[in-house]
JSON list of C-alpha atoms in Angstrom, two decimals:
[
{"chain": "A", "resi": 6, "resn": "UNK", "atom": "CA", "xyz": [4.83, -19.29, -5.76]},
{"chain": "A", "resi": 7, "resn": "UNK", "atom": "CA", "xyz": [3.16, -16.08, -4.34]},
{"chain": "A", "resi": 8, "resn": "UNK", "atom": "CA", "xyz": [3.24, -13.55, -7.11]},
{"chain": "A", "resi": 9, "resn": "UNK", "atom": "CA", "xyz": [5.52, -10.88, -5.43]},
{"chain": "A", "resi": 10, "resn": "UNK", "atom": "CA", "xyz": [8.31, -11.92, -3.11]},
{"chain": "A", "resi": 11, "resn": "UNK", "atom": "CA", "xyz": [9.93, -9.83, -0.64]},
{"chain": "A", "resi": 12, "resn": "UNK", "atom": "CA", "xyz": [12.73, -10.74, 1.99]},
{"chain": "A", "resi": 13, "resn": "UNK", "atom": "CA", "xyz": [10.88, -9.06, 5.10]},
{"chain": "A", "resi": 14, "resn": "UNK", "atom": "CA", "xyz": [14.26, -8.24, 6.83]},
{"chain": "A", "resi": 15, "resn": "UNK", "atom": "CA", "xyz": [15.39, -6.58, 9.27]},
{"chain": "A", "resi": 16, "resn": "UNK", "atom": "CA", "xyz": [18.23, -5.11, 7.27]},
{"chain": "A", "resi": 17, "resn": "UNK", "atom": "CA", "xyz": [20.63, -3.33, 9.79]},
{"chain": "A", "resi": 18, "resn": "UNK", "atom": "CA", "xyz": [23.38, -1.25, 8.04]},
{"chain": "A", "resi": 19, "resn": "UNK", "atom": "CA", "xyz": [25.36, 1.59, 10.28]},
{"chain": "A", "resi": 20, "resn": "UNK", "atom": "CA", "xyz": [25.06, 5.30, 8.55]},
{"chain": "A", "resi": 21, "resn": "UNK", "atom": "CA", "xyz": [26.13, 6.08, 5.33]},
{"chain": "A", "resi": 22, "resn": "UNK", "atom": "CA", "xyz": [26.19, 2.71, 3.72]},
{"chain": "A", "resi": 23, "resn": "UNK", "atom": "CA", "xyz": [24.64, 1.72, 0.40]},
{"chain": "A", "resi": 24, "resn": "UNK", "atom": "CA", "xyz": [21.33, -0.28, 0.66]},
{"chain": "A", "resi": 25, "resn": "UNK", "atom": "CA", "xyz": [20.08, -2.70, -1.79]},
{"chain": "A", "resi": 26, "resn": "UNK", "atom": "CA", "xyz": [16.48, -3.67, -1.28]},
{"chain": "A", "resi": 27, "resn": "UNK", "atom": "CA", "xyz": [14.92, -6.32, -3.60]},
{"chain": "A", "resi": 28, "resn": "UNK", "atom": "CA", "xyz": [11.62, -7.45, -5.00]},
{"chain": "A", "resi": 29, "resn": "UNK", "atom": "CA", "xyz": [10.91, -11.12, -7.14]},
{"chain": "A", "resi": 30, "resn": "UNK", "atom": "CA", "xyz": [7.71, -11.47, -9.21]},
{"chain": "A", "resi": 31, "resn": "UNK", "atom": "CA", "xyz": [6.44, -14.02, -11.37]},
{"chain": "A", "resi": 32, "resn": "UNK", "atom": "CA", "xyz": [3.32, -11.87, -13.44]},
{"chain": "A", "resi": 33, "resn": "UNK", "atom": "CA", "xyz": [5.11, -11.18, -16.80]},
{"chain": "A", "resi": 34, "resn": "UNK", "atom": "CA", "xyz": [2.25, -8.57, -17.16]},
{"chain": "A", "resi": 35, "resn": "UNK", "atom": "CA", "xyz": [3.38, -6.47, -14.26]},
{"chain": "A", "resi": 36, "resn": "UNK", "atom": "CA", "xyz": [4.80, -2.95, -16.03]},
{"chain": "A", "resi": 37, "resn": "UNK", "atom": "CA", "xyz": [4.46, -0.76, -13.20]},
{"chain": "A", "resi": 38, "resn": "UNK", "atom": "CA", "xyz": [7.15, -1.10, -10.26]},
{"chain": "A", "resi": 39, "resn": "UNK", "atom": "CA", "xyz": [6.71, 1.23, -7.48]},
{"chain": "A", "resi": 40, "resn": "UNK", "atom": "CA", "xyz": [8.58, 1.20, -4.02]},
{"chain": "A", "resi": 41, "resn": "UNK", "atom": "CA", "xyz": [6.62, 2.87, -1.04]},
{"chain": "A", "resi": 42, "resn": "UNK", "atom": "CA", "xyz": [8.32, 3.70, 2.41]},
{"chain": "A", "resi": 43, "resn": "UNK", "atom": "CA", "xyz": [6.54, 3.32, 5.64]},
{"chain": "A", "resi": 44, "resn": "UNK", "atom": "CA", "xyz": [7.35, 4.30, 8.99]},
{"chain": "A", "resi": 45, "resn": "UNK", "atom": "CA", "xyz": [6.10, 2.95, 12.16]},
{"chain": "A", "resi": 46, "resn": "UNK", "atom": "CA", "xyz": [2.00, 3.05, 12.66]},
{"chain": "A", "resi": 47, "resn": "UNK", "atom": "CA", "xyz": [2.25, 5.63, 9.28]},
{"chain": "A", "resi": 48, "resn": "UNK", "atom": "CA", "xyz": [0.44, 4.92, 5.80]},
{"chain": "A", "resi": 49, "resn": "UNK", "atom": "CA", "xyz": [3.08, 3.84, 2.70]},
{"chain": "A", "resi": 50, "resn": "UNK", "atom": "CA", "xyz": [4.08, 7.05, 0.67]},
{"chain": "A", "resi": 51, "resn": "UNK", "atom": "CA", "xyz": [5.25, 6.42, -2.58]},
{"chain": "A", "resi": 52, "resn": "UNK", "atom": "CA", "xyz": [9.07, 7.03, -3.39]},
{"chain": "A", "resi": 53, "resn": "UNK", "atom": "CA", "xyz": [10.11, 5.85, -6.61]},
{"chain": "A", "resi": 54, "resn": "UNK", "atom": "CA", "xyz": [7.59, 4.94, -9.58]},
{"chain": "A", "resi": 55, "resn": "UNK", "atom": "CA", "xyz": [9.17, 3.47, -12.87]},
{"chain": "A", "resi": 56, "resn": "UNK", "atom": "CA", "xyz": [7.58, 2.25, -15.81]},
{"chain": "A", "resi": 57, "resn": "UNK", "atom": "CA", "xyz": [8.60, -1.06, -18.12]},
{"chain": "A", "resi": 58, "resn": "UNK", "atom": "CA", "xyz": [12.55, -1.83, -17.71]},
{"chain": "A", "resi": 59, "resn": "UNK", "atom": "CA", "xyz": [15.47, 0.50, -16.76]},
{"chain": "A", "resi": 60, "resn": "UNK", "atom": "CA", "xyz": [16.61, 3.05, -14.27]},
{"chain": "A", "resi": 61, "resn": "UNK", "atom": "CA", "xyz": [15.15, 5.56, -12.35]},
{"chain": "A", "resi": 62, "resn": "UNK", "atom": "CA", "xyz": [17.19, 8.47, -10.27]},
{"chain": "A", "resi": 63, "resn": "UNK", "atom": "CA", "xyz": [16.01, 10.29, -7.72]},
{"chain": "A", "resi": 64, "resn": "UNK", "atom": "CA", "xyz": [18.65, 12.49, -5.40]},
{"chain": "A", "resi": 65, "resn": "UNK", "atom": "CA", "xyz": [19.94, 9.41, -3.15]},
{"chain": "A", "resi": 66, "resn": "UNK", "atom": "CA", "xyz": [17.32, 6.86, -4.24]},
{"chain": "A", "resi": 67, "resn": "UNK", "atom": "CA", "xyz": [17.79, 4.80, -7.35]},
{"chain": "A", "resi": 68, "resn": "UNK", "atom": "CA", "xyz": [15.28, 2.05, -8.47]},
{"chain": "A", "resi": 69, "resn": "UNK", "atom": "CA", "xyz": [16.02, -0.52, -10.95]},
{"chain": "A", "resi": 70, "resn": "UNK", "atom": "CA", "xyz": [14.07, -2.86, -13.15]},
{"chain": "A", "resi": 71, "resn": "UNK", "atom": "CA", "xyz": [14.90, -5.78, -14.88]},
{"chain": "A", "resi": 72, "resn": "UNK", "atom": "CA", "xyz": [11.80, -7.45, -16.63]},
{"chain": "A", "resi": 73, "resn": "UNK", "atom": "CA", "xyz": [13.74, -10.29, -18.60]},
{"chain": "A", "resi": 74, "resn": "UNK", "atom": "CA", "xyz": [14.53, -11.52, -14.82]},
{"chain": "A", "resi": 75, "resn": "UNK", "atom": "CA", "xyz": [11.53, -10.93, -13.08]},
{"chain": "A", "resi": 76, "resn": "UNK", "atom": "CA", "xyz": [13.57, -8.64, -10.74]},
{"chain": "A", "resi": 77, "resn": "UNK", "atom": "CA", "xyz": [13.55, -4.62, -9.34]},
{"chain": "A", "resi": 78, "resn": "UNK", "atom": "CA", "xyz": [15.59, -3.15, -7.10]},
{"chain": "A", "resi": 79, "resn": "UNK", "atom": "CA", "xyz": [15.69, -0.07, -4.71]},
{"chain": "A", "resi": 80, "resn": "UNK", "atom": "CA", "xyz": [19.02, 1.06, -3.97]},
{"chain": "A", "resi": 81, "resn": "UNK", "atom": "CA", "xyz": [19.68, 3.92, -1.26]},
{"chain": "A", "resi": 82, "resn": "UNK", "atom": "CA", "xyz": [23.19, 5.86, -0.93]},
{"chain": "A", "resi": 83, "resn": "UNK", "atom": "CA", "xyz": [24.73, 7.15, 1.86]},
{"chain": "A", "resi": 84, "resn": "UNK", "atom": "CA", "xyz": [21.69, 5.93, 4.43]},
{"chain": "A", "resi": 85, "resn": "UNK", "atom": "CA", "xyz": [20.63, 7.56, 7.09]},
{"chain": "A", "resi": 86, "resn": "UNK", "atom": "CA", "xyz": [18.98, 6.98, 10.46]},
{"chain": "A", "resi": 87, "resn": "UNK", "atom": "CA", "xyz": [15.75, 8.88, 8.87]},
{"chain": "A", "resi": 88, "resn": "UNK", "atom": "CA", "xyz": [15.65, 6.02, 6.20]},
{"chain": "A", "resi": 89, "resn": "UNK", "atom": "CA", "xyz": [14.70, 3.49, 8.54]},
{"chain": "A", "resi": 90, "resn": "UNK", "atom": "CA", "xyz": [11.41, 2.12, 7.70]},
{"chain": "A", "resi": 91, "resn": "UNK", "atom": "CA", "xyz": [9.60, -0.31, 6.06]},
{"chain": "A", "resi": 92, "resn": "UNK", "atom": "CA", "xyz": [10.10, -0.62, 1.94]},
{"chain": "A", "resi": 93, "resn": "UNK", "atom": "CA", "xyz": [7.04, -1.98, 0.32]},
{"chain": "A", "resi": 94, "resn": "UNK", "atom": "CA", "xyz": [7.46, -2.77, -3.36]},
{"chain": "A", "resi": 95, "resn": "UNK", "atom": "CA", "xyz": [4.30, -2.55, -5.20]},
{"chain": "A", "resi": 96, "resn": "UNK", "atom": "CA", "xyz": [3.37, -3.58, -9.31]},
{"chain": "A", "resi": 97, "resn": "UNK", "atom": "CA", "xyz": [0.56, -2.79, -11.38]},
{"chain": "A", "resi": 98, "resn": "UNK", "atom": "CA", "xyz": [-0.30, -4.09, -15.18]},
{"chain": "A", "resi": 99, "resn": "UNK", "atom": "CA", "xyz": [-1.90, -2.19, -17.74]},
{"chain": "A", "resi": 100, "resn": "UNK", "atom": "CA", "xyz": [-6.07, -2.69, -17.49]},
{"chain": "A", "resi": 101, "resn": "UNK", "atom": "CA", "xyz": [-5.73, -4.27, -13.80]},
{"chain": "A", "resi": 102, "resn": "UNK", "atom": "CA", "xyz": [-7.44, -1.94, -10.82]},
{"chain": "A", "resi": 103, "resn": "UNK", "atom": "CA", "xyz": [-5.15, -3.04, -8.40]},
{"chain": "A", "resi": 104, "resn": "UNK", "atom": "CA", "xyz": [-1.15, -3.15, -7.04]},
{"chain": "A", "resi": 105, "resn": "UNK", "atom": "CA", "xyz": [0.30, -6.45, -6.12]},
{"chain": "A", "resi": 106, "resn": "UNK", "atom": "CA", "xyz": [2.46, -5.66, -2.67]},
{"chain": "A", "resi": 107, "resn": "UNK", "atom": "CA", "xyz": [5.50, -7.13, -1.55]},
{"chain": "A", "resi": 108, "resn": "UNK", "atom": "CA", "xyz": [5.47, -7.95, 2.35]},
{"chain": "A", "resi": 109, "resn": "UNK", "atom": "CA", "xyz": [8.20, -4.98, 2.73]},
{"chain": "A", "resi": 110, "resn": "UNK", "atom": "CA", "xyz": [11.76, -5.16, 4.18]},
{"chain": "A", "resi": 111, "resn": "UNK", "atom": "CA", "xyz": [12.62, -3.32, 6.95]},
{"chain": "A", "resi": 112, "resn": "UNK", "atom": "CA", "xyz": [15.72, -1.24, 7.38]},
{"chain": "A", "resi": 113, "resn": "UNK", "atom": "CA", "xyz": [17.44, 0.11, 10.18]},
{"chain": "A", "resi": 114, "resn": "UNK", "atom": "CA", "xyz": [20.10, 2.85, 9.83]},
{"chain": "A", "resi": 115, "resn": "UNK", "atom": "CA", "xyz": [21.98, 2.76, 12.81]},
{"chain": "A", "resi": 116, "resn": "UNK", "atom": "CA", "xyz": [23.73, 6.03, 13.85]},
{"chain": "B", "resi": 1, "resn": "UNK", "atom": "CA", "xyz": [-3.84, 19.88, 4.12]},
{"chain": "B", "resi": 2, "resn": "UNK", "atom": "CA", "xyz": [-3.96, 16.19, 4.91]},
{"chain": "B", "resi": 3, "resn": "UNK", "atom": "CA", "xyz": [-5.05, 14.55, 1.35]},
{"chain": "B", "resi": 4, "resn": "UNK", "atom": "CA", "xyz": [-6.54, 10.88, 2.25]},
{"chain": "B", "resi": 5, "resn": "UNK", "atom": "CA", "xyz": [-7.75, 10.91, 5.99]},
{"chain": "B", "resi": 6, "resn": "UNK", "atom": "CA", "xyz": [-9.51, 8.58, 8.47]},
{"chain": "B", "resi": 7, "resn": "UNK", "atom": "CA", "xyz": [-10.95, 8.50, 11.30]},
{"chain": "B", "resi": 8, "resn": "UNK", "atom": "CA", "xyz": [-10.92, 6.45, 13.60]},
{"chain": "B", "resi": 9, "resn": "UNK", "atom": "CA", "xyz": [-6.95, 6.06, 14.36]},
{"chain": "B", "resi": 10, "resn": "UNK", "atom": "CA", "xyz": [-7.54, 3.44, 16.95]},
{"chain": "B", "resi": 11, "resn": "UNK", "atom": "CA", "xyz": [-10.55, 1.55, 17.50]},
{"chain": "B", "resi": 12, "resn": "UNK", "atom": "CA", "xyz": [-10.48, -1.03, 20.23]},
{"chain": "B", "resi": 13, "resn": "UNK", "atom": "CA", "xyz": [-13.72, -3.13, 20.38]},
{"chain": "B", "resi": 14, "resn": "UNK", "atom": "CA", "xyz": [-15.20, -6.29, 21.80]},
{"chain": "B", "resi": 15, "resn": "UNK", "atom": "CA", "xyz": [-16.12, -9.08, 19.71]},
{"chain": "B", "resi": 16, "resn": "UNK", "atom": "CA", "xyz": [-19.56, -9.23, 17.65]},
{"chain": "B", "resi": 17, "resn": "UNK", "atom": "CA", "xyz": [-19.71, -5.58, 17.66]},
{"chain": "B", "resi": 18, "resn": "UNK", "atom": "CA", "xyz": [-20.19, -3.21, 14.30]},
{"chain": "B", "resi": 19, "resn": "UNK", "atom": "CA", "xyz": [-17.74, -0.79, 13.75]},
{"chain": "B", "resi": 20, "resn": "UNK", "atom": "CA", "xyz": [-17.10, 2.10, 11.10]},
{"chain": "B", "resi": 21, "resn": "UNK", "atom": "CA", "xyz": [-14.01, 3.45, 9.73]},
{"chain": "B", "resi": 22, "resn": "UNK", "atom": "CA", "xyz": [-14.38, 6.62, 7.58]},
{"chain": "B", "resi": 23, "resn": "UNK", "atom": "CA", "xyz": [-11.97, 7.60, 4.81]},
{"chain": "B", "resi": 24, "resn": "UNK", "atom": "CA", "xyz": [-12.22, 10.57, 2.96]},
{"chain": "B", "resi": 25, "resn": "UNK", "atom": "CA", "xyz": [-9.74, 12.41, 0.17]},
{"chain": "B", "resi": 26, "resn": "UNK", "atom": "CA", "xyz": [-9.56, 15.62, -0.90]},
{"chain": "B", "resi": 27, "resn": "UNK", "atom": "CA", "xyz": [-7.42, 15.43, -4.12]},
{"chain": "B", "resi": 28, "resn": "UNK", "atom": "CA", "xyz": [-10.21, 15.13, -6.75]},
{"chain": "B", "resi": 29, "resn": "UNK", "atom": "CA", "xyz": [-9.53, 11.31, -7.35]},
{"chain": "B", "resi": 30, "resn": "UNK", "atom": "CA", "xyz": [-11.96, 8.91, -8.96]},
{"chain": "B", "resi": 31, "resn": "UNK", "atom": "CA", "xyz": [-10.40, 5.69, -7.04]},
{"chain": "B", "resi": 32, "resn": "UNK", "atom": "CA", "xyz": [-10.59, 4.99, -3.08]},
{"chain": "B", "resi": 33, "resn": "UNK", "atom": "CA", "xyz": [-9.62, 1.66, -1.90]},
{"chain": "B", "resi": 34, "resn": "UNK", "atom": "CA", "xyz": [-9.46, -0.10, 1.06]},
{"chain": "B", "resi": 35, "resn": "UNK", "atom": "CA", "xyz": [-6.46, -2.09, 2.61]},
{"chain": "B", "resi": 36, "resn": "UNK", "atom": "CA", "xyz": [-5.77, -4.66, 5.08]},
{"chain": "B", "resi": 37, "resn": "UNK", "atom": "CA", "xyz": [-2.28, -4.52, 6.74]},
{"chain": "B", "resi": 38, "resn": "UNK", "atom": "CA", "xyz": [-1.94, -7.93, 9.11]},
{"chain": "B", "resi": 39, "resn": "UNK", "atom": "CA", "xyz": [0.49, -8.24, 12.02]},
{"chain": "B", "resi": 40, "resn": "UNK", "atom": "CA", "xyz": [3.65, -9.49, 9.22]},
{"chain": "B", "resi": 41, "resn": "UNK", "atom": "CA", "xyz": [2.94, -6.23, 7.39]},
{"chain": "B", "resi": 42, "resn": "UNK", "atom": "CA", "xyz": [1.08, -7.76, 4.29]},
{"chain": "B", "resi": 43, "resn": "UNK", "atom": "CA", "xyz": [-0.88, -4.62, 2.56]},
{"chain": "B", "resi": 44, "resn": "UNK", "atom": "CA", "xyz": [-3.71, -7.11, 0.96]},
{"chain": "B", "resi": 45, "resn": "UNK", "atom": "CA", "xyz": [-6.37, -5.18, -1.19]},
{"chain": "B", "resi": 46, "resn": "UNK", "atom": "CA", "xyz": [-10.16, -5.11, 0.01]},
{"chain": "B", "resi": 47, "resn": "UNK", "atom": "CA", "xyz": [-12.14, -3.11, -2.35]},
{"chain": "B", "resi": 48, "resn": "UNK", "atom": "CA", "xyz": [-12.00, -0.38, -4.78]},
{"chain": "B", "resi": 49, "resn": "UNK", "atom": "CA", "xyz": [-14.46, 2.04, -6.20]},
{"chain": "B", "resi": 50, "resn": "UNK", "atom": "CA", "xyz": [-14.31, 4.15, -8.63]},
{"chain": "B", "resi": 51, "resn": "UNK", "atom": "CA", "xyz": [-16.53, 7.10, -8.82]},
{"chain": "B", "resi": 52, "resn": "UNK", "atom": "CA", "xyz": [-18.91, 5.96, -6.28]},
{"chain": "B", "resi": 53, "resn": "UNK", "atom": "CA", "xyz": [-19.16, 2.54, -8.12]},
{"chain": "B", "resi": 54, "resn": "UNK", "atom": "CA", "xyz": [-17.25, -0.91, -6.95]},
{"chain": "B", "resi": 55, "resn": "UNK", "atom": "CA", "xyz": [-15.39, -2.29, -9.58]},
{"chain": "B", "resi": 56, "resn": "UNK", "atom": "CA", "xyz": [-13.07, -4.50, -6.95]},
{"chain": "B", "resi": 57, "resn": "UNK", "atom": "CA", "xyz": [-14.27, -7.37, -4.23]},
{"chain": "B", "resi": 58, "resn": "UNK", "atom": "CA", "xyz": [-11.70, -9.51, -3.17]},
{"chain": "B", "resi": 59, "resn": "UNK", "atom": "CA", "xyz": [-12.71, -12.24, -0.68]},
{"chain": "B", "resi": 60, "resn": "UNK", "atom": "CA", "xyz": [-13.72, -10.55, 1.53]},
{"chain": "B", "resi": 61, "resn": "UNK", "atom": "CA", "xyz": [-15.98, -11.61, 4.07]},
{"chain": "B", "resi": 62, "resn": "UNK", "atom": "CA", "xyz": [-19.99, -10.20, 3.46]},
{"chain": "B", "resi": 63, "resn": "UNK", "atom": "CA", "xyz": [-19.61, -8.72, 6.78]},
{"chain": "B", "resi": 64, "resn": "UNK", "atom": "CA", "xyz": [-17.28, -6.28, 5.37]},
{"chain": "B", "resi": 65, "resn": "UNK", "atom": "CA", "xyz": [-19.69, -3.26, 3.90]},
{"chain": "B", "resi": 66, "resn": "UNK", "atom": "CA", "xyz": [-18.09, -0.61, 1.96]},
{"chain": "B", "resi": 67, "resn": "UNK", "atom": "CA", "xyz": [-20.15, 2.48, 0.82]},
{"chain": "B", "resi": 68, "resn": "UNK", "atom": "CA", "xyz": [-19.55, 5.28, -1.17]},
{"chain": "B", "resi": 69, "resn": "UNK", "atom": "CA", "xyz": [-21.44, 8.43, -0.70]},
{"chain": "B", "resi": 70, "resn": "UNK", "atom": "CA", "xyz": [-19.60, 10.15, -3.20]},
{"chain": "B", "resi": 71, "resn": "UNK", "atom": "CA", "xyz": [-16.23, 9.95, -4.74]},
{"chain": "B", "resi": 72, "resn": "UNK", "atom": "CA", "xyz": [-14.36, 11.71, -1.85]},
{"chain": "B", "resi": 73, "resn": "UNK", "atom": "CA", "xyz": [-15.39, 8.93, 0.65]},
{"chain": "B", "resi": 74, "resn": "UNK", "atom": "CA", "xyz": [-15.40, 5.97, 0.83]},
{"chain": "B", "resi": 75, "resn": "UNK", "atom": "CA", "xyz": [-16.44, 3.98, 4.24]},
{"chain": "B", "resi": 76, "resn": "UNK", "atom": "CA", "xyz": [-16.41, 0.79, 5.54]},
{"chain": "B", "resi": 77, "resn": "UNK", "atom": "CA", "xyz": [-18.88, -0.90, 7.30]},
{"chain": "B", "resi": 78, "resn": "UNK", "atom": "CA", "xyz": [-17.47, -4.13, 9.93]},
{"chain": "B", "resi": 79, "resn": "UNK", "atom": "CA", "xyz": [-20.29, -6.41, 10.98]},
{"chain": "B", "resi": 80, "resn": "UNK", "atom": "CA", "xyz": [-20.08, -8.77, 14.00]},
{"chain": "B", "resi": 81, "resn": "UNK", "atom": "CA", "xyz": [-16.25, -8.62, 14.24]},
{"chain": "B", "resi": 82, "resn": "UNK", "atom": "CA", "xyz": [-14.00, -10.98, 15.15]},
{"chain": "B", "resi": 83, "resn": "UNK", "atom": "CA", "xyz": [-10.75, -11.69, 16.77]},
{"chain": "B", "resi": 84, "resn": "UNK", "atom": "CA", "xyz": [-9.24, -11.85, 13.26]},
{"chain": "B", "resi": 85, "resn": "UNK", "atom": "CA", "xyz": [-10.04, -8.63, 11.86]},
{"chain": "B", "resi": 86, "resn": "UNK", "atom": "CA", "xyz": [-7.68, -7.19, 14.04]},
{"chain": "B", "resi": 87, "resn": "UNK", "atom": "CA", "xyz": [-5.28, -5.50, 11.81]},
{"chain": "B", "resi": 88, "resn": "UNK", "atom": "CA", "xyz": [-4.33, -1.96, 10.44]},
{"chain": "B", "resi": 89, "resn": "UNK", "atom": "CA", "xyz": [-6.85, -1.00, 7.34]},
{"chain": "B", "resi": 90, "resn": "UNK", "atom": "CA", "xyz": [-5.48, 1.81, 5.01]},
{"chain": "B", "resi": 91, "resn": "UNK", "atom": "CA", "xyz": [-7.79, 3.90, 2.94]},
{"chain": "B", "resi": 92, "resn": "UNK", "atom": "CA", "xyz": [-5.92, 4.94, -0.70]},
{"chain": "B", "resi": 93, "resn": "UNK", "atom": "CA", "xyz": [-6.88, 6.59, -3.84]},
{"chain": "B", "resi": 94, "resn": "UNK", "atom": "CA", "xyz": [-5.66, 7.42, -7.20]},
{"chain": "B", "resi": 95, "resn": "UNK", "atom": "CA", "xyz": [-6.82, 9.35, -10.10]},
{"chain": "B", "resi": 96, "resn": "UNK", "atom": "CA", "xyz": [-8.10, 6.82, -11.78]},
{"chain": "B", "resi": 97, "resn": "UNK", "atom": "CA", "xyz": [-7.93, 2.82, -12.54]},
{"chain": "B", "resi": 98, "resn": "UNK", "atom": "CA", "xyz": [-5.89, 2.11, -15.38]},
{"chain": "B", "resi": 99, "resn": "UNK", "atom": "CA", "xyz": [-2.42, 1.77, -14.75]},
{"chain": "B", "resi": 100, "resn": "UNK", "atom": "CA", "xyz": [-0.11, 4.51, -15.90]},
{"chain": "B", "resi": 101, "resn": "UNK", "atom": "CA", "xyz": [1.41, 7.21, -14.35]},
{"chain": "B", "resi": 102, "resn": "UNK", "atom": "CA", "xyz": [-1.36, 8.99, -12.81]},
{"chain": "B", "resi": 103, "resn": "UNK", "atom": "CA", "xyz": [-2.65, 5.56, -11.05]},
{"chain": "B", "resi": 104, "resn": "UNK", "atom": "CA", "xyz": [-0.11, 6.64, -8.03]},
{"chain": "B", "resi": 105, "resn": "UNK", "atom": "CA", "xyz": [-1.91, 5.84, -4.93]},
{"chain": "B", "resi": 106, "resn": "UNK", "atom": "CA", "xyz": [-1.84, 8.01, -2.05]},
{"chain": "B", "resi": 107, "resn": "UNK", "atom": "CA", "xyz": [-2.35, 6.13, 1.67]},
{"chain": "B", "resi": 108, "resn": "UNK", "atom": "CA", "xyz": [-4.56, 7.73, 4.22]},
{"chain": "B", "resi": 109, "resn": "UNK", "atom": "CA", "xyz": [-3.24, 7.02, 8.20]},
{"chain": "B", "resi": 110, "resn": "UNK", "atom": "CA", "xyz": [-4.27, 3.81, 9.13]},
{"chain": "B", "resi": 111, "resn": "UNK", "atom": "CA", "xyz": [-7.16, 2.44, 11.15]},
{"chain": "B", "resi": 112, "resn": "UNK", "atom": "CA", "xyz": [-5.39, 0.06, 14.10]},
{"chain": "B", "resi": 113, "resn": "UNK", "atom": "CA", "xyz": [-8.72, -2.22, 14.84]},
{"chain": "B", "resi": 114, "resn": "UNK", "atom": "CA", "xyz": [-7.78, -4.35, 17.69]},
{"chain": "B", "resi": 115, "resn": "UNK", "atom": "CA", "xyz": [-10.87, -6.66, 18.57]},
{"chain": "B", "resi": 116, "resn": "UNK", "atom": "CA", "xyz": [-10.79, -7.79, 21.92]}
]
């Protein structure tokens, strides 16, 4: 079982719908979930950063963690065309260098 | 003011050649890594130093060089490439290794390395 799994997509969803985006791990040390957005031949920029379990807001971007089931979530309301990219997620654990990436999901907003 | 940059964008080269990509970041970080990003979009972790020392080496193969002239750059070195290095290689840093808030890391460009 690879240590972060991530259905690659594409996820197609017309304009203005709600997108879930998901991410599967197995490390229970993992206490940093980040999701990172990347657009075509661009580097990931980080969008949402949360920290242990719970919910994080951020204007149309919500990111949820649930630790006891090994499970986060990126949800994005009313989508638009400028949302389509790639979603990486990304987890870190206290005293380890390094992220763990997800394969990222793409998303298409169509117009 | 670009924060992580590299240079080359594109580098198209024959087989067995050496090839440099240059990364450098100009946001006072200790941490620069290295990424490979292969054709299915997996972002796979190279090497990381942190202030000028490496404190990460995945497998990687020995042809792969990184060096560290200070802690703004961070370079990598590509000896007698091959037709599976081809991939997009990301230069990131962070403030600093342990993981907490201030361990975001911030992606330079991309490299596309196509070896021919």
């Amino acid at each position: 079982q690879k240590e972060v799994e991530q259905d690659p997509g594409p996820l197609s969803v017309p304009e203005g719908a709600i997108v879930s985006l998901n991410c599967t791990y197995s490390n229970s040390a993992f206490q940093y979930f980040m999701w990172y957005r990347q657009y075509s031949r661009k580097g990931p920029e980080l969008l949402m950063y949360t920290y242990s379990s719970g919910n994080k807001e951020d204007g149309r971007f919500t990111a949820q963690v649930d630790k006891s089931s090994k499970y986060i979530s990126l949800f994005i309301r009313d989508s638009q065309p400028s949302d389509s990219a790639t979603y990486l997620c990304a987890m870190g654990a206290r005293g380890y260098s390094t992220l763990t990436f997800g394969k990222g999901t793409m998303l298409l907003v169509s117009p | 003011d670009t924060a992580v940059s590299q240079t080359p964008k594109y580098l198209v080269t024959q087989m067995g050649n050496d090839k440099s990509i240059k990364c450098e970041q100009n946001l006072g970080h200790d941490t620069m890594y290295w990424y490979k990003q292969d054709s299915k979009k997996f972002l796979k972790i190279m090497f990381s130093y942190n202030n000028k020392e490496l404190i990460i080496n995945e497998t990687v193969p020995n042809r792969f060089s990184p060096k560290s002239p200070d802690k703004a750059h961070l370079n990598l070195h590509i000896n007698s490439l091959e037709l599976g290095d081809s991939a997009v290689y990301f230069c990131a840093s962070s403030r600093r290794t342990t993981g907490d808030s201030q361990d975001t890391q911030y992606f330079g460009p991309g490299t596309r390395l196509t070896v021919l």
